Coordinates of C-alpha atoms in Angstrom, one line a residue:
X1 CA -12.1 -11.7 11.0
X2 CA -9.8 -12.6 13.9
X3 CA -6.8 -13.2 11.5
X4 CA -7.2 -9.7 9.9
X5 CA -7.1 -8.0 13.3
X6 CA -4.0 -10.0 14.2
X7 CA -2.2 -9.0 11.0
X8 CA -3.3 -5.4 11.3
X9 CA -2.1 -5.2 14.9
X10 CA 1.3 -6.9 14.5
X11 CA 4.4 -4.6 15.0
X12 CA 6.1 -5.8 11.9
X13 CA 3.2 -4.7 9.7
X14 CA 3.2 -1.3 11.4
X15 CA 6.9 -0.9 11.0
X16 CA 6.7 -1.9 7.3
X17 CA 3.9 0.6 6.7
X18 CA 5.7 3.4 8.5
X19 CA 8.9 2.8 6.4
X20 CA 6.8 2.8 3.2
X21 CA 5.1 6.0 4.2
X22 CA 8.5 7.7 5.0
X23 CA 9.9 6.6 1.6
X24 CA 6.9 8.1 -0.2
X25 CA 7.3 11.4 1.6
X26 CA 10.9 11.5 0.6
X27 CA 10.0 10.7 -3.0
X28 CA 7.5 13.5 -3.1
X29 CA 10.0 15.9 -1.6
X30 CA 12.5 14.9 -4.3
X31 CA 9.8 15.4 -7.0
X32 CA 9.0 18.9 -5.7
X33 CA 12.7 19.8 -5.7
X34 CA 13.2 18.5 -9.2
X35 CA 10.2 20.3 -10.7
X36 CA 11.7 23.9 -10.5
X37 CA 15.0 22.6 -11.9
X38 CA 13.3 21.1 -14.9
X39 CA 11.2 24.2 -15.3
X40 CA 14.3 26.4 -15.4
X41 CA 15.9 24.1 -18.0
X42 CA 12.8 24.2 -20.2
X43 CA 12.4 28.0 -19.9
X44 CA 16.1 28.6 -20.4
X45 CA 16.2 26.4 -23.5
X46 CA 13.1 27.9 -25.1
X47 CA 14.3 31.5 -24.5
X48 CA 17.7 30.7 -26.0
X49 CA 16.0 29.1 -29.1
X50 CA 13.6 32.1 -29.2
X51 CA 16.4 34.7 -29.3
X52 CA 18.4 32.6 -31.9
X53 CA 15.3 32.3 -34.1
X54 CA 14.1 35.9 -33.7
X55 CA 17.4 37.7 -34.1
X56 CA 16.5 39.1 -37.6
X57 CA 13.0 40.4 -36.8
X58 CA 11.6 43.7 -35.5
X59 CA 11.9 44.4 -31.8
X60 CA 8.1 45.0 -31.6
X61 CA 7.3 41.6 -33.0
X62 CA 9.9 40.0 -30.6
X63 CA 8.3 41.7 -27.6
X64 CA 4.8 40.4 -28.7
X65 CA 6.2 36.9 -29.3
X66 CA 7.8 36.9 -25.8
X67 CA 4.6 38.1 -24.3
X68 CA 2.7 35.3 -26.1
X69 CA 5.3 32.7 -25.0
X70 CA 5.1 33.7 -21.3
X71 CA 1.2 33.8 -21.4
X72 CA 1.0 30.3 -23.0
X73 CA 3.4 28.9 -20.3
X74 CA 1.4 30.5 -17.6
X75 CA -1.8 28.9 -18.8
X76 CA -0.1 25.5 -19.2
X77 CA 1.2 25.7 -15.6
X78 CA 4.9 25.5 -16.6

């Protein structure tokens, strides 16, 4: 038990843990910044494909399809 207390209280271990925690916080920040960018790319690509695919159909059906597409994305959390 004495060895565990010695390792736990050593400055090198504390420094290493602190550096590890800082890098994790930076990683999470990067993930949170990346998420909206990826979402914009997905939504932009799907809207472009939607308009290319639906160019020859009735406007009413296109509006309904757009509504369905937005609703499905909202339920999936995108």
